[in-house]
Tab-separated table of N, CA and C in Angstrom:
chain	number	residue	atom	x	y	z
A	67	GLN	N	-16.798	3.457	2.439
A	67	GLN	CA	-16.521	4.614	1.618
A	67	GLN	C	-16.002	4.149	0.265
A	68	VAL	N	-16.577	4.670	-0.802
A	68	VAL	CA	-16.155	4.335	-2.149
A	68	VAL	C	-15.007	5.250	-2.551
A	69	GLN	N	-13.950	4.645	-3.053
A	69	GLN	CA	-12.816	5.395	-3.562
A	69	GLN	C	-12.495	4.921	-4.971
A	70	LEU	N	-12.309	5.858	-5.875
A	70	LEU	CA	-12.004	5.564	-7.265
A	70	LEU	C	-10.589	6.032	-7.575
A	71	VAL	N	-9.798	5.142	-8.140
A	71	VAL	CA	-8.412	5.450	-8.462
A	71	VAL	C	-8.165	5.142	-9.926
A	72	GLU	N	-7.890	6.178	-10.712
A	72	GLU	CA	-7.572	6.014	-12.123
A	72	GLU	C	-6.070	5.853	-12.311
A	73	SER	N	-5.707	5.172	-13.385
A	73	SER	CA	-4.314	5.042	-13.758
A	73	SER	C	-4.221	4.757	-15.245
A	74	GLY	N	-3.021	4.809	-15.779
A	74	GLY	CA	-2.780	4.446	-17.166
A	74	GLY	C	-2.621	5.607	-18.119
A	75	GLY	N	-2.843	6.820	-17.659
A	75	GLY	CA	-2.662	7.964	-18.524
A	75	GLY	C	-1.199	8.208	-18.830
A	76	GLY	N	-0.958	9.069	-19.792
A	76	GLY	CA	0.401	9.383	-20.174
A	76	GLY	C	0.463	10.084	-21.505
A	77	LEU	N	1.655	10.138	-22.050
A	77	LEU	CA	1.916	10.783	-23.331
A	77	LEU	C	2.075	9.727	-24.412
A	78	VAL	N	1.366	9.906	-25.516
A	78	VAL	CA	1.428	8.961	-26.619
A	78	VAL	C	1.329	9.729	-27.933
A	79	GLN	N	1.947	9.209	-28.971
A	79	GLN	CA	1.863	9.831	-30.287
A	79	GLN	C	0.537	9.509	-30.955
A	80	ALA	N	0.116	10.372	-31.856
A	80	ALA	CA	-1.113	10.138	-32.604
A	80	ALA	C	-1.072	8.779	-33.287
A	81	GLY	N	-2.190	8.061	-33.194
A	81	GLY	CA	-2.274	6.715	-33.728
A	81	GLY	C	-1.922	5.636	-32.734
A	82	GLY	N	-1.381	6.017	-31.599
A	82	GLY	CA	-0.994	5.065	-30.584
A	82	GLY	C	-2.153	4.660	-29.697
A	83	SER	N	-1.825	3.903	-28.651
A	83	SER	CA	-2.841	3.348	-27.764
A	83	SER	C	-2.468	3.547	-26.309
A	84	LEU	N	-3.492	3.592	-25.477
A	84	LEU	CA	-3.343	3.603	-24.036
A	84	LEU	C	-4.436	2.743	-23.430
A	85	ARG	N	-4.136	2.159	-22.295
A	85	ARG	CA	-5.117	1.383	-21.543
A	85	ARG	C	-5.250	1.998	-20.160
A	86	LEU	N	-6.380	2.613	-19.907
A	86	LEU	CA	-6.652	3.200	-18.609
A	86	LEU	C	-7.291	2.167	-17.694
A	87	SER	N	-7.328	2.472	-16.422
A	87	SER	CA	-8.025	1.627	-15.472
A	87	SER	C	-8.620	2.487	-14.374
A	88	CYS	N	-9.668	1.975	-13.767
A	88	CYS	CA	-10.269	2.613	-12.608
A	88	CYS	C	-10.698	1.528	-11.642
A	89	ALA	N	-10.116	1.535	-10.470
A	89	ALA	CA	-10.455	0.591	-9.417
A	89	ALA	C	-11.415	1.247	-8.442
A	90	ALA	N	-12.569	0.627	-8.250
A	90	ALA	CA	-13.619	1.172	-7.391
A	90	ALA	C	-13.645	0.413	-6.076
A	91	SER	N	-12.838	0.842	-5.138
A	91	SER	CA	-12.810	0.210	-3.822
A	91	SER	C	-14.084	0.529	-3.056
A	92	GLY	N	-14.656	-0.480	-2.419
A	92	GLY	CA	-15.859	-0.286	-1.634
A	92	GLY	C	-17.117	-0.119	-2.453
A	93	ARG	N	-17.096	-0.546	-3.713
A	93	ARG	CA	-18.267	-0.399	-4.575
A	93	ARG	C	-19.445	-1.186	-4.033
A	94	ALA	N	-20.620	-0.575	-4.052
A	94	ALA	CA	-21.836	-1.240	-3.610
A	94	ALA	C	-22.253	-2.285	-4.628
A	95	SER	N	-22.783	-3.399	-4.142
A	95	SER	CA	-23.226	-4.461	-5.037
A	95	SER	C	-24.374	-4.026	-5.924
A	96	SER	N	-25.096	-2.995	-5.513
A	96	SER	CA	-26.224	-2.484	-6.286
A	96	SER	C	-25.819	-1.466	-7.343
A	97	SER	N	-24.541	-1.155	-7.429
A	97	SER	CA	-24.072	-0.186	-8.413
A	97	SER	C	-24.395	-0.658	-9.823
A	98	ILE	N	-24.906	0.235	-10.652
A	98	ILE	CA	-25.377	-0.129	-11.983
A	98	ILE	C	-24.244	-0.179	-12.994
A	99	ASP	N	-23.448	0.864	-13.047
A	99	ASP	CA	-22.400	0.934	-14.050
A	99	ASP	C	-21.325	1.928	-13.630
A	100	MET	N	-20.254	1.947	-14.402
A	100	MET	CA	-19.219	2.951	-14.242
A	100	MET	C	-19.187	3.811	-15.492
A	101	GLY	N	-19.161	5.110	-15.295
A	101	GLY	CA	-19.075	6.046	-16.397
A	101	GLY	C	-17.687	6.636	-16.507
A	102	TRP	N	-17.333	7.020	-17.730
A	102	TRP	CA	-16.073	7.705	-17.997
A	102	TRP	C	-16.349	9.021	-18.709
A	103	PHE	N	-15.691	10.050	-18.245
A	103	PHE	CA	-15.842	11.384	-18.791
A	103	PHE	C	-14.466	11.990	-19.012
A	104	ARG	N	-14.420	13.021	-19.824
A	104	ARG	CA	-13.169	13.737	-20.034
A	104	ARG	C	-13.444	15.226	-20.100
A	105	GLN	N	-12.423	15.990	-19.766
A	105	GLN	CA	-12.574	17.433	-19.717
A	105	GLN	C	-11.296	18.092	-20.210
A	106	ALA	N	-11.432	18.922	-21.226
A	106	ALA	CA	-10.326	19.696	-21.759
A	106	ALA	C	-10.327	21.072	-21.114
A	107	PRO	N	-9.182	21.752	-21.109
A	107	PRO	CA	-9.121	23.087	-20.510
A	107	PRO	C	-10.140	24.034	-21.118
A	108	GLY	N	-10.899	24.704	-20.273
A	108	GLY	CA	-11.876	25.667	-20.725
A	108	GLY	C	-13.165	25.088	-21.259
A	109	LYS	N	-13.348	23.783	-21.157
A	109	LYS	CA	-14.551	23.144	-21.656
A	109	LYS	C	-15.233	22.342	-20.559
A	110	GLY	N	-16.493	21.973	-20.807
A	110	GLY	CA	-17.246	21.194	-19.854
A	110	GLY	C	-16.866	19.727	-19.874
A	111	ARG	N	-17.394	19.005	-18.912
A	111	ARG	CA	-17.119	17.581	-18.813
A	111	ARG	C	-17.932	16.819	-19.856
A	112	GLU	N	-17.266	15.982	-20.636
A	112	GLU	CA	-17.851	15.296	-21.776
A	112	GLU	C	-17.937	13.802	-21.518
A	113	PHE	N	-19.087	13.216	-21.832
A	113	PHE	CA	-19.253	11.775	-21.708
A	113	PHE	C	-18.387	11.046	-22.724
A	114	VAL	N	-17.725	9.981	-22.280
A	114	VAL	CA	-16.878	9.169	-23.145
A	114	VAL	C	-17.474	7.783	-23.348
A	115	ALA	N	-17.713	7.069	-22.258
A	115	ALA	CA	-18.204	5.698	-22.333
A	115	ALA	C	-18.710	5.264	-20.971
A	116	ALA	N	-19.449	4.156	-20.957
A	116	ALA	CA	-19.908	3.554	-19.718
A	116	ALA	C	-20.042	2.054	-19.920
A	117	ILE	N	-19.977	1.309	-18.828
A	117	ILE	CA	-20.107	-0.140	-18.881
A	117	ILE	C	-20.897	-0.611	-17.676
A	118	ARG	N	-21.819	-1.541	-17.909
A	118	ARG	CA	-22.593	-2.127	-16.830
A	118	ARG	C	-21.750	-3.101	-16.020
A	119	TRP	N	-22.029	-3.181	-14.722
A	119	TRP	CA	-21.337	-4.134	-13.863
A	119	TRP	C	-21.879	-5.556	-14.014
A	120	SER	N	-23.061	-5.693	-14.546
A	120	SER	CA	-23.625	-6.992	-14.867
A	120	SER	C	-24.074	-6.996	-16.318
A	121	GLY	N	-24.122	-8.177	-16.914
A	121	GLY	CA	-24.449	-8.262	-18.321
A	121	GLY	C	-23.281	-7.819	-19.183
A	122	SER	N	-23.581	-7.402	-20.400
A	122	SER	CA	-22.537	-7.052	-21.355
A	122	SER	C	-22.741	-5.701	-22.015
A	123	SER	N	-23.580	-4.861	-21.466
A	123	SER	CA	-23.902	-3.589	-22.098
A	123	SER	C	-22.770	-2.587	-21.941
A	124	THR	N	-22.423	-1.960	-23.037
A	124	THR	CA	-21.480	-0.848	-23.039
A	124	THR	C	-22.074	0.284	-23.851
A	125	TYR	N	-21.609	1.491	-23.586
A	125	TYR	CA	-22.131	2.678	-24.246
A	125	TYR	C	-20.957	3.580	-24.597
A	126	TYR	N	-21.012	4.190	-25.784
A	126	TYR	CA	-19.901	5.001	-26.255
A	126	TYR	C	-20.410	6.300	-26.865
A	127	ALA	N	-19.682	7.351	-26.606
A	127	ALA	CA	-19.938	8.592	-27.308
A	127	ALA	C	-19.554	8.438	-28.774
A	128	ASP	N	-20.233	9.180	-29.637
A	128	ASP	CA	-19.944	9.083	-31.067
A	128	ASP	C	-18.485	9.399	-31.385
A	129	SER	N	-17.883	10.268	-30.611
A	129	SER	CA	-16.520	10.693	-30.876
A	129	SER	C	-15.483	9.596	-30.663
A	130	VAL	N	-15.843	8.534	-29.931
A	130	VAL	CA	-14.875	7.483	-29.629
A	130	VAL	C	-15.306	6.112	-30.129
A	131	LYS	N	-16.477	5.996	-30.718
A	131	LYS	CA	-16.942	4.703	-31.223
A	131	LYS	C	-15.974	4.141	-32.259
A	132	GLY	N	-15.680	2.857	-32.124
A	132	GLY	CA	-14.755	2.203	-33.027
A	132	GLY	C	-13.305	2.337	-32.625
A	133	ARG	N	-13.006	3.201	-31.667
A	133	ARG	CA	-11.629	3.404	-31.219
A	133	ARG	C	-11.413	3.008	-29.759
A	134	PHE	N	-12.416	3.235	-28.927
A	134	PHE	CA	-12.330	2.889	-27.505
A	134	PHE	C	-13.153	1.639	-27.236
A	135	THR	N	-12.661	0.786	-26.347
A	135	THR	CA	-13.355	-0.432	-25.966
A	135	THR	C	-13.331	-0.572	-24.451
A	136	MET	N	-14.508	-0.771	-23.870
A	136	MET	CA	-14.624	-0.913	-22.425
A	136	MET	C	-14.639	-2.385	-22.032
A	137	SER	N	-13.933	-2.711	-20.963
A	137	SER	CA	-13.978	-4.038	-20.378
A	137	SER	C	-13.892	-3.903	-18.864
A	138	ARG	N	-14.136	-4.991	-18.159
A	138	ARG	CA	-14.132	-4.929	-16.702
A	138	ARG	C	-13.674	-6.235	-16.084
A	139	ASP	N	-13.280	-6.150	-14.817
A	139	ASP	CA	-12.946	-7.300	-13.994
A	139	ASP	C	-13.704	-7.115	-12.693
A	140	ASN	N	-14.835	-7.793	-12.559
A	140	ASN	CA	-15.683	-7.597	-11.384
A	140	ASN	C	-14.997	-8.030	-10.090
A	141	ALA	N	-14.152	-9.057	-10.156
A	141	ALA	CA	-13.455	-9.511	-8.963
A	141	ALA	C	-12.552	-8.430	-8.393
A	142	LYS	N	-12.048	-7.564	-9.256
A	142	LYS	CA	-11.183	-6.469	-8.833
A	142	LYS	C	-11.909	-5.134	-8.785
A	143	ASN	N	-13.202	-5.140	-9.121
A	143	ASN	CA	-13.975	-3.904	-9.196
A	143	ASN	C	-13.267	-2.858	-10.051
A	144	THR	N	-12.759	-3.309	-11.178
A	144	THR	CA	-11.938	-2.456	-12.022
A	144	THR	C	-12.461	-2.455	-13.450
A	145	VAL	N	-12.457	-1.284	-14.064
A	145	VAL	CA	-12.852	-1.100	-15.458
A	145	VAL	C	-11.652	-0.624	-16.257
A	146	TYR	N	-11.540	-1.120	-17.482
A	146	TYR	CA	-10.387	-0.833	-18.327
A	146	TYR	C	-10.839	-0.258	-19.664
A	147	PRO	N	-10.706	1.035	-19.853
A	147	PRO	CA	-10.927	1.599	-21.190
A	147	PRO	C	-9.687	1.416	-22.053
A	148	GLN	N	-9.827	0.644	-23.120
A	148	GLN	CA	-8.755	0.494	-24.093
A	148	GLN	C	-8.945	1.545	-25.172
A	149	MET	N	-7.974	2.411	-25.335
A	149	MET	CA	-8.070	3.526	-26.263
A	149	MET	C	-7.070	3.318	-27.392
A	150	ASN	N	-7.581	3.113	-28.595
A	150	ASN	CA	-6.753	2.899	-29.776
A	150	ASN	C	-6.930	4.049	-30.758
A	151	SER	N	-6.017	4.122	-31.706
A	151	SER	CA	-6.068	5.149	-32.753
A	151	SER	C	-6.265	6.535	-32.162
A	152	LEU	N	-5.486	6.842	-31.165
A	152	LEU	CA	-5.647	8.103	-30.454
A	152	LEU	C	-5.310	9.293	-31.345
A	153	LYS	N	-6.046	10.364	-31.129
A	153	LYS	CA	-5.886	11.599	-31.879
A	153	LYS	C	-5.563	12.729	-30.925
A	154	PRO	N	-4.945	13.802	-31.422
A	154	PRO	CA	-4.673	14.939	-30.539
A	154	PRO	C	-5.924	15.465	-29.843
A	155	GLY	N	-7.078	15.355	-30.490
A	155	GLY	CA	-8.324	15.792	-29.885
A	155	GLY	C	-8.743	14.979	-28.673
A	156	ASP	N	-8.128	13.818	-28.465
A	156	ASP	CA	-8.410	13.007	-27.286
A	156	ASP	C	-7.659	13.493	-26.053
A	157	THR	N	-6.803	14.476	-26.217
A	157	THR	CA	-6.034	15.012	-25.099
A	157	THR	C	-6.972	15.659	-24.091
A	158	CYS	N	-7.037	15.073	-22.910
A	158	CYS	CA	-7.974	15.512	-21.879
A	158	CYS	C	-7.569	14.898	-20.549
A	159	LEU	N	-8.183	15.400	-19.502
A	159	LEU	CA	-8.149	14.752	-18.211
A	159	LEU	C	-9.341	13.800	-18.150
A	160	TYR	N	-9.080	12.517	-17.925
A	160	TYR	CA	-10.114	11.493	-17.951
A	160	TYR	C	-10.509	11.096	-16.535
A	161	TYR	N	-11.813	11.019	-16.299
A	161	TYR	CA	-12.363	10.696	-14.990
A	161	TYR	C	-13.249	9.465	-15.068
A	162	CYS	N	-13.221	8.652	-14.026
A	162	CYS	CA	-14.220	7.610	-13.857
A	162	CYS	C	-15.205	8.045	-12.778
A	163	ALA	N	-16.429	7.525	-12.872
A	163	ALA	CA	-17.494	7.902	-11.952
A	163	ALA	C	-18.331	6.680	-11.608
A	164	GLU	N	-18.866	6.663	-10.403
A	164	GLU	CA	-19.585	5.504	-9.905
A	164	GLU	C	-20.897	5.863	-9.215
A	165	ASP	N	-21.738	4.868	-9.098
A	165	ASP	CA	-22.989	4.905	-8.363
A	165	ASP	C	-23.981	5.876	-8.988
A	166	ARG	N	-24.346	5.583	-10.230
A	166	ARG	CA	-25.333	6.375	-10.933
A	166	ARG	C	-26.720	6.147	-10.360
A	167	ARG	N	-27.540	7.194	-10.341
A	167	ARG	CA	-28.946	7.055	-9.973
A	167	ARG	C	-29.636	6.101	-10.935
A	168	TYR	N	-30.463	5.215	-10.401
A	168	TYR	CA	-31.073	4.169	-11.225
A	168	TYR	C	-32.006	4.717	-12.295
A	169	ASP	N	-32.594	5.877	-12.042
A	169	ASP	CA	-33.582	6.444	-12.955
A	169	ASP	C	-33.026	7.577	-13.802
A	170	ALA	N	-31.704	7.676	-13.908
A	170	ALA	CA	-31.070	8.761	-14.634
A	170	ALA	C	-30.228	8.227	-15.787
A	171	SER	N	-29.849	9.114	-16.683
A	171	SER	CA	-29.062	8.748	-17.853
A	171	SER	C	-27.603	8.520	-17.493
A	172	TYR	N	-27.018	7.493	-18.081
A	172	TYR	CA	-25.618	7.161	-17.824
A	172	TYR	C	-24.653	8.200	-18.367
A	173	CYS	N	-25.110	9.039	-19.281
A	173	CYS	CA	-24.227	10.021	-19.909
A	173	CYS	C	-24.261	11.387	-19.235
A	174	ASP	N	-25.009	11.514	-18.172
A	174	ASP	CA	-25.140	12.780	-17.450
A	174	ASP	C	-24.187	12.771	-16.263
A	175	PRO	N	-23.190	13.631	-16.235
A	175	PRO	CA	-22.244	13.608	-15.113
A	175	PRO	C	-22.864	13.954	-13.773
A	176	LEU	N	-23.999	14.638	-13.767
A	176	LEU	CA	-24.623	15.053	-12.523
A	176	LEU	C	-25.258	13.906	-11.753
A	177	VAL	N	-25.463	12.752	-12.373
A	177	VAL	CA	-26.158	11.647	-11.718
A	177	VAL	C	-25.214	10.681	-11.019
A	178	TYR	N	-23.920	10.901	-11.092
A	178	TYR	CA	-22.945	10.032	-10.433
A	178	TYR	C	-22.549	10.600	-9.080
A	179	LYS	N	-22.387	9.710	-8.114
A	179	LYS	CA	-22.108	10.126	-6.754
A	179	LYS	C	-20.618	10.253	-6.453
A	180	TYR	N	-19.810	9.344	-6.987
A	180	TYR	CA	-18.386	9.310	-6.670
A	180	TYR	C	-17.551	9.516	-7.922
A	181	TRP	N	-16.447	10.227	-7.751
A	181	TRP	CA	-15.552	10.541	-8.862
A	181	TRP	C	-14.098	10.306	-8.479
A	182	GLY	N	-13.324	9.827	-9.457
A	182	GLY	CA	-11.896	9.778	-9.276
A	182	GLY	C	-11.291	11.155	-9.474
A	183	GLN	N	-9.993	11.261	-9.248
A	183	GLN	CA	-9.313	12.542	-9.379
A	183	GLN	C	-8.774	12.791	-10.778
A	184	GLY	N	-8.909	11.815	-11.657
A	184	GLY	CA	-8.544	12.009	-13.041
A	184	GLY	C	-7.155	11.504	-13.382
A	185	THR	N	-6.984	11.113	-14.630
A	185	THR	CA	-5.683	10.736	-15.164
A	185	THR	C	-5.502	11.443	-16.499
A	186	GLN	N	-4.348	12.047	-16.690
A	186	GLN	CA	-4.103	12.874	-17.862
A	186	GLN	C	-3.693	12.034	-19.051
A	187	VAL	N	-4.355	12.264	-20.183
A	187	VAL	CA	-3.994	11.656	-21.456
A	187	VAL	C	-3.580	12.772	-22.403
A	188	THR	N	-2.377	12.675	-22.933
A	188	THR	CA	-1.863	13.664	-23.860
A	188	THR	C	-1.426	12.961	-25.138
A	189	VAL	N	-1.973	13.402	-26.264
A	189	VAL	CA	-1.680	12.801	-27.559
A	189	VAL	C	-0.980	13.839	-28.416
A	190	SER	N	0.237	13.561	-28.807
A	190	SER	CA	1.011	14.486	-29.619
A	190	SER	C	0.743	14.249	-31.099
A	191	SER	N	0.865	15.300	-31.889
A	191	SER	CA	0.624	15.210	-33.319
A	191	SER	C	1.859	14.755	-34.064
């Protein structure tokens, strides 16, 4: 059974930084990548970033390019989104997702099989 556990969220002032993590226990060796999404109250789930489990490919939404950086530790099955220059608009519940369909887009939340329960990021002005 795959279990995803997010951590690292919290309260930070605008311009500050946070480092999130998601540990994917029981991840299948065939898993392609891990996706990250965020959701604000009253809005849909928004793609943030994704990282491949092999190679060096990363993907970022335009809203976070240049500010967020994805990294991973395969031995720990853990992905670390480093979030810098945070803005109040980044305030959201952040989710990690695993086991994307091989023939689907990494930015589509519907193609992921497993989801964490989310970690709250709050950025004050």
